[in-house]
Coordinates of C-alpha atoms in Angstrom, one line a residue:
M1 CA 121.5 -140.2 61.3
F2 CA 124.4 -142.6 61.0
T3 CA 122.5 -145.8 62.0
A4 CA 119.2 -144.9 60.2
R5 CA 121.4 -144.2 57.4
R6 CA 122.9 -148.0 58.1
V7 CA 119.1 -149.4 58.1
L8 CA 118.0 -148.2 54.5
A9 CA 121.4 -149.3 53.2
S10 CA 120.7 -152.6 54.3
L11 CA 117.1 -152.9 52.3
T12 CA 119.1 -153.8 49.1
F13 CA 115.7 -155.3 47.8
I14 CA 113.0 -152.2 48.0
P15 CA 114.7 -149.9 44.7
A16 CA 116.1 -147.0 46.0
W17 CA 113.7 -144.4 44.0
L18 CA 110.7 -145.9 45.9
L19 CA 113.1 -146.2 49.7
S20 CA 113.6 -142.2 48.6
L21 CA 110.0 -141.6 48.5
L22 CA 109.1 -143.9 51.4
V23 CA 111.6 -142.4 53.6
L24 CA 109.7 -138.4 52.3
A25 CA 106.1 -139.6 53.0
A26 CA 106.9 -140.6 56.8
G27 CA 108.9 -137.9 57.5
I28 CA 105.7 -135.6 56.0
L29 CA 103.2 -137.7 58.3
L30 CA 104.9 -138.0 60.9
A31 CA 105.7 -133.6 60.7
I32 CA 101.4 -133.8 60.2
Q33 CA 101.2 -135.4 63.1
A34 CA 103.2 -134.4 65.8
H35 CA 102.5 -130.4 64.3
R36 CA 98.7 -131.9 65.2
I37 CA 99.7 -132.5 68.9
L38 CA 101.4 -129.3 69.2
F39 CA 98.4 -127.8 67.9
R40 CA 96.0 -129.4 70.1
A41 CA 97.8 -128.3 73.2
A42 CA 99.0 -124.5 72.4
T43 CA 95.0 -124.6 71.7
R44 CA 94.2 -125.8 75.0
L45 CA 97.2 -123.8 76.4
V46 CA 95.0 -120.0 75.0
A47 CA 91.7 -121.6 75.5
E48 CA 91.3 -119.9 78.7
R49 CA 92.8 -116.4 77.4
D50 CA 91.4 -114.1 75.6
L51 CA 90.7 -113.6 72.1
F52 CA 94.2 -112.2 71.0
W53 CA 95.7 -115.1 71.8
R54 CA 93.8 -117.6 70.7
S55 CA 93.7 -116.0 67.3
L56 CA 97.2 -116.0 67.8
V57 CA 97.4 -119.6 67.5
Q58 CA 94.8 -119.9 64.6
R59 CA 97.2 -117.3 62.8
T60 CA 100.1 -119.9 63.6
E61 CA 99.0 -122.6 62.4
G62 CA 99.5 -123.0 58.7
P63 CA 103.1 -121.4 59.1
A64 CA 103.9 -124.0 61.9
R65 CA 103.0 -126.7 60.0
L66 CA 104.7 -126.1 56.6
T67 CA 107.8 -125.5 59.0
L68 CA 107.8 -128.7 61.2
M69 CA 106.9 -130.6 57.0
M70 CA 110.2 -128.5 55.5
I71 CA 112.3 -129.3 58.6
A72 CA 110.9 -133.3 58.3
V73 CA 112.1 -133.4 54.9
A74 CA 115.2 -132.1 55.4
F75 CA 116.5 -134.6 57.5
A76 CA 114.5 -137.6 55.7
A77 CA 116.6 -135.7 52.5
S78 CA 120.0 -136.1 54.5
I79 CA 119.4 -140.0 54.9
A80 CA 117.8 -141.2 51.8
P81 CA 119.0 -142.7 49.0
L82 CA 118.7 -139.7 46.7
T83 CA 121.0 -139.2 43.3
N84 CA 122.4 -135.5 43.0
G85 CA 119.7 -135.1 41.0
Q86 CA 116.7 -135.6 43.0
A87 CA 119.4 -134.3 46.5
N88 CA 119.4 -131.2 44.5
A89 CA 115.2 -130.6 43.3
I90 CA 114.7 -131.4 46.8
R91 CA 117.0 -128.2 48.0
H92 CA 115.8 -125.8 45.6
L93 CA 112.2 -127.3 46.9
L94 CA 113.0 -126.5 50.0
L95 CA 114.1 -122.8 49.4
V96 CA 110.7 -122.0 47.8
C97 CA 109.0 -123.4 51.0
F98 CA 111.2 -121.8 52.7
I99 CA 110.5 -118.3 50.8
A100 CA 107.0 -118.5 50.9
L101 CA 107.6 -119.5 54.9
V102 CA 108.7 -116.5 54.8
G103 CA 106.3 -114.3 53.3
W104 CA 103.2 -116.2 54.9
V105 CA 104.7 -115.4 58.2
A106 CA 105.9 -111.7 57.8
R107 CA 101.5 -111.5 56.9
S108 CA 100.6 -113.1 59.9
V109 CA 102.9 -110.7 61.9
L110 CA 101.1 -107.5 59.9
H111 CA 97.9 -109.0 60.7
I112 CA 99.0 -109.5 64.9
W113 CA 100.6 -106.2 64.6
V114 CA 97.5 -104.1 63.2
T115 CA 95.3 -106.1 65.8
I116 CA 97.2 -105.4 69.3
Y117 CA 97.9 -101.7 67.1
L118 CA 93.8 -101.0 66.9
R119 CA 93.0 -103.3 70.0
R120 CA 93.5 -99.8 72.0
F121 CA 90.6 -98.5 69.9
K122 CA 86.5 -99.3 70.2
L123 CA 84.0 -98.6 67.0
D124 CA 81.1 -99.7 69.3
S125 CA 82.1 -96.1 71.6
E126 CA 79.7 -92.7 71.4
D127 CA 82.5 -90.7 70.5
N128 CA 84.4 -93.1 67.8
L129 CA 86.1 -90.1 65.6
L130 CA 89.4 -91.2 67.2
A131 CA 88.7 -95.3 66.0
R132 CA 87.9 -94.7 62.9
K133 CA 90.3 -92.7 61.7
H134 CA 93.0 -95.2 62.6
T135 CA 90.7 -98.4 61.6
T136 CA 90.6 -97.0 58.4
Q137 CA 94.0 -95.7 57.9
S138 CA 95.0 -99.4 59.2
R139 CA 92.9 -102.2 57.5
I140 CA 93.9 -100.0 54.2
L141 CA 98.3 -100.2 54.8
Q142 CA 97.5 -103.6 55.5
R143 CA 95.8 -105.1 52.5
V144 CA 98.7 -102.9 50.6
A145 CA 101.8 -104.2 51.9
G146 CA 100.4 -107.5 52.3
W147 CA 99.7 -107.5 48.0
L148 CA 103.2 -106.0 48.7
I149 CA 104.9 -108.8 50.5
I150 CA 102.8 -111.6 48.1
T151 CA 104.6 -109.7 45.1
V152 CA 107.8 -109.2 46.7
T153 CA 107.5 -113.2 47.7
I154 CA 106.7 -114.5 44.4
A155 CA 109.1 -112.6 42.6
V156 CA 112.4 -113.6 45.0
A157 CA 110.3 -117.2 44.5
L158 CA 110.4 -116.9 40.5
M159 CA 113.9 -115.5 40.4
T160 CA 115.4 -118.6 42.1
F161 CA 114.8 -120.6 38.8
E162 CA 117.4 -120.1 37.0
G163 CA 115.7 -119.1 33.7
V164 CA 113.9 -116.4 35.1
R165 CA 117.7 -115.4 36.8
Q166 CA 119.4 -115.7 32.7
Y167 CA 116.5 -113.5 31.1
G168 CA 115.3 -111.8 33.8
V169 CA 117.2 -108.6 32.5
S170 CA 116.8 -109.2 29.3
L171 CA 111.9 -109.3 29.4
L172 CA 112.3 -106.4 31.3
A173 CA 114.8 -104.1 28.5
S174 CA 112.9 -105.9 26.2
A175 CA 108.8 -106.1 27.5
G176 CA 107.9 -102.6 24.5
A177 CA 104.8 -103.1 23.1
A178 CA 104.3 -105.9 25.9
G179 CA 104.8 -103.3 29.0
L180 CA 102.3 -101.0 27.5
V181 CA 99.7 -103.7 26.8
L182 CA 100.0 -105.0 30.5
G183 CA 99.8 -101.4 32.4
L184 CA 96.8 -100.8 30.1
A185 CA 95.5 -104.2 31.4
V186 CA 96.4 -103.2 35.1
Q187 CA 94.9 -99.4 35.1
P188 CA 92.2 -99.9 36.8
L189 CA 93.8 -101.6 39.9
L190 CA 97.3 -99.9 40.3
K191 CA 95.2 -96.7 39.9
N192 CA 92.5 -98.2 42.8
L193 CA 96.0 -99.1 45.1
V194 CA 97.5 -95.8 44.9
A195 CA 94.0 -94.2 45.4
G196 CA 93.8 -96.6 48.2
I197 CA 96.8 -95.0 49.5
Q198 CA 95.9 -91.8 49.7
L199 CA 92.9 -92.7 51.5
A200 CA 94.5 -93.9 54.1
V201 CA 96.9 -90.8 54.3
T202 CA 94.3 -88.5 53.5
Q203 CA 91.6 -89.8 55.0
P204 CA 87.8 -88.8 53.8
I205 CA 86.1 -91.3 54.6
R206 CA 86.5 -93.5 58.1
L207 CA 84.4 -96.4 58.1
E208 CA 81.1 -96.8 59.9
D209 CA 81.5 -92.7 58.2
A210 CA 78.2 -91.4 57.6
V211 CA 77.6 -90.3 53.7
I212 CA 75.8 -89.5 50.6
V213 CA 76.6 -90.9 47.7
E214 CA 74.5 -91.3 44.7
G215 CA 71.5 -89.5 46.1
E216 CA 72.0 -92.3 48.6
W217 CA 71.8 -92.1 52.4
G218 CA 74.4 -95.2 54.1
N219 CA 77.6 -95.8 56.1
V220 CA 80.8 -96.4 55.3
E221 CA 81.3 -100.6 56.2
E222 CA 83.7 -101.7 54.7
V223 CA 87.6 -100.5 52.7
T224 CA 89.6 -102.8 51.0
S225 CA 92.4 -102.7 48.7
T226 CA 90.1 -101.3 45.3
Y227 CA 86.6 -100.9 46.4
V228 CA 84.4 -99.0 48.8
V229 CA 81.4 -101.4 50.7
I230 CA 78.5 -98.5 51.3
R231 CA 75.8 -100.6 53.9
L232 CA 72.3 -98.8 52.6
W233 CA 69.6 -96.8 55.2
D234 CA 67.7 -99.9 54.0
W235 CA 70.8 -102.6 54.0
R236 CA 71.4 -102.5 50.8
R237 CA 75.4 -102.8 49.5
M238 CA 76.5 -99.8 47.3
V239 CA 80.1 -101.1 46.2
L240 CA 82.1 -98.2 44.7
P241 CA 85.8 -98.2 43.1
L242 CA 88.4 -96.5 45.7
S243 CA 89.2 -94.2 42.8
Y244 CA 85.5 -92.8 42.8
F245 CA 85.8 -91.0 46.3
L246 CA 88.8 -89.1 44.9
E247 CA 87.5 -88.1 41.6
H248 CA 83.7 -87.3 42.3
P249 CA 82.0 -84.8 45.0
F250 CA 80.1 -86.7 48.3
Q251 CA 78.8 -85.7 51.4
N252 CA 80.4 -86.9 54.5
W253 CA 78.3 -86.2 57.5
T254 CA 81.0 -87.7 60.1
R255 CA 84.0 -86.3 58.4
E256 CA 85.1 -83.7 62.0
S257 CA 82.5 -85.0 64.0
A258 CA 79.3 -87.5 64.3
S259 CA 77.1 -84.4 66.0
L260 CA 74.7 -83.1 62.9
I261 CA 72.0 -80.6 63.1
G262 CA 68.6 -81.7 61.2
T263 CA 66.2 -80.0 59.4
A264 CA 61.9 -80.3 59.4
M265 CA 60.3 -78.0 57.2
I266 CA 56.9 -77.7 57.8
H267 CA 54.2 -75.5 56.3
V268 CA 51.6 -73.7 57.5
D269 CA 48.9 -70.6 57.4
Y270 CA 49.4 -67.3 57.5
T271 CA 47.8 -67.3 61.4
A272 CA 49.6 -69.7 62.6
P273 CA 51.1 -69.0 65.9
V274 CA 54.8 -68.7 65.5
D275 CA 56.2 -67.9 68.7
A276 CA 53.8 -70.0 70.5
M277 CA 55.0 -72.9 67.7
R278 CA 58.5 -72.2 68.2
R279 CA 58.1 -72.7 72.5
K280 CA 56.6 -75.4 71.3
L281 CA 59.5 -76.6 69.7
V282 CA 62.0 -76.1 73.0
E283 CA 59.5 -78.2 74.5
I284 CA 59.0 -81.3 71.9
A285 CA 63.0 -81.3 72.0
S286 CA 63.3 -81.1 76.1
N287 CA 61.2 -83.8 76.5
S288 CA 63.4 -86.1 74.3
I289 CA 65.9 -88.5 74.8
L290 CA 67.2 -88.3 71.2
W291 CA 68.4 -84.0 71.8
D292 CA 71.7 -83.2 73.1
R293 CA 70.7 -80.4 74.1
R294 CA 72.6 -78.0 72.0
V295 CA 70.9 -76.7 68.8
V296 CA 67.2 -75.8 68.9
N297 CA 65.5 -73.6 66.7
L298 CA 62.3 -72.5 64.4
Q299 CA 62.2 -69.4 61.8
V300 CA 60.2 -68.6 58.9
T301 CA 62.4 -69.4 55.8
E302 CA 60.0 -68.1 53.1
L303 CA 56.4 -66.8 52.2
R304 CA 53.8 -68.3 49.9
A305 CA 50.8 -67.4 47.8
Q306 CA 48.6 -70.2 50.1
T307 CA 51.3 -70.6 52.8
M308 CA 54.2 -70.2 55.1
E309 CA 57.7 -72.0 55.1
V310 CA 58.5 -73.1 59.0
R311 CA 62.4 -73.9 59.3
M312 CA 63.0 -75.9 63.0
L313 CA 66.8 -77.1 63.7
V314 CA 67.8 -79.8 66.1
S315 CA 71.0 -80.9 67.1
A316 CA 71.5 -84.9 67.7
S317 CA 74.8 -86.5 68.8
N318 CA 74.5 -88.9 65.4
A319 CA 73.0 -88.6 61.8
G320 CA 70.2 -91.8 62.9
K321 CA 69.4 -90.1 66.4
A322 CA 68.7 -86.8 63.5
F323 CA 67.0 -88.3 61.6
D324 CA 64.8 -89.8 64.3
L325 CA 64.5 -86.7 65.5
R326 CA 63.4 -85.0 63.5
C327 CA 60.3 -87.2 62.3
E328 CA 59.6 -86.8 65.8
V329 CA 59.6 -82.5 65.7
R330 CA 57.8 -83.3 62.7
E331 CA 54.9 -85.0 63.9
K332 CA 54.5 -84.0 67.2
M333 CA 54.6 -79.7 65.7
I334 CA 50.8 -81.1 63.8
A335 CA 50.0 -82.5 66.1
F336 CA 50.0 -79.7 68.6
L337 CA 48.4 -77.3 65.5
Q338 CA 46.1 -79.6 64.5
S339 CA 45.2 -79.6 68.9
E340 CA 45.9 -76.2 69.2
Y341 CA 45.4 -74.3 66.6
P342 CA 43.4 -75.8 63.3
G343 CA 43.5 -72.4 62.3
A344 CA 47.1 -72.3 61.5
L345 CA 47.5 -76.1 59.3
P346 CA 47.2 -74.6 55.2
R347 CA 44.1 -73.6 53.6
S348 CA 42.5 -72.9 50.6
R349 CA 41.0 -69.3 50.3
A350 CA 38.2 -68.4 47.7
E351 CA 35.8 -65.9 47.0
V352 CA 32.7 -65.9 46.2
A353 CA 31.1 -63.1 43.9
A354 CA 27.8 -63.4 42.2
S355 CA 27.3 -62.9 38.5
P356 CA 25.2 -59.9 36.7
E357 CA 22.1 -62.2 36.1
D358 CA 21.9 -62.8 39.8
Q359 CA 22.4 -60.0 41.0
P360 CA 18.8 -57.9 41.2
V361 CA 18.1 -61.6 42.7
A362 CA 20.4 -61.0 45.1
R363 CA 19.3 -57.3 46.2
R364 CA 15.8 -58.8 46.7
A365 CA 16.5 -61.3 49.0
L366 CA 18.8 -58.5 51.2
A367 CA 16.2 -55.8 51.3
A368 CA 13.3 -58.8 52.2

């Protein structure tokens, strides 16, 4: 360090401000180059390892670069011919950068911890209720904690400035109407943030839950800190605020289990053989790979003027299979009736009576 100072002191033909700028720029460039070399080495080192280690290196790329740049600037500032004001400004800048680095590292550590915690849960498994529960809870709390880290980091960084530190208490004390306006302006955001915490704790919905919202059926695709994305059955996306799920009723078909009982309704004639249809339903369900071997039943649920309503119940392991099984039961039951009992299909009856003028003609026709 002393040698570097003597060398710089000998360069009297260069203005001090320009020499300081060159030294700081050289330090930053050397830090960037050193980080590039170290990052490439780390990338090669984890290239053959699993996805977690590769993503870990990627997530720490930015904080590592900022750390090396701060070290380089601190060293360059110690040897550069800076004035007291310039040195104080750089020290203040390094302090703000250090606070930002701590916040950045905190968010990265939070992400890495959540990733490690969720590695034991598999959303693509057949029985993924526990995985969906922990994943939804962790993702919501991660986003809330992330926003909290950002807020605290910005607040601490601003408090390093003398003006903010002097007037901070008076600004809070005299907020008055401005505070009220600000509170009203951010009310929807705060409402959804609080709703996110409530959803994470109570969990009325989880990732990949099958739900019916606003008359549409779909799966919960994404839960953020302010809104929920529902992937509808026809690949559309419905975006709803988090508070919606605390203020409006909705159906959750996978709240405790993914298994569902599907209902298939058909209307048949009064002459339909109910016992034969019941045996056929058991046969259809037994031959289907969609049935989970738990529930199969057929009942006459309503009598109407021309037909009777028959309800067929079949169970499946999830909502998608239940829907497909319902369609399969309907199709095969109709095909069975068409083939074996065509008279059991709905039909209209009419009774034709002769008019008074035609009655003598009808009698003569009968006598002949």
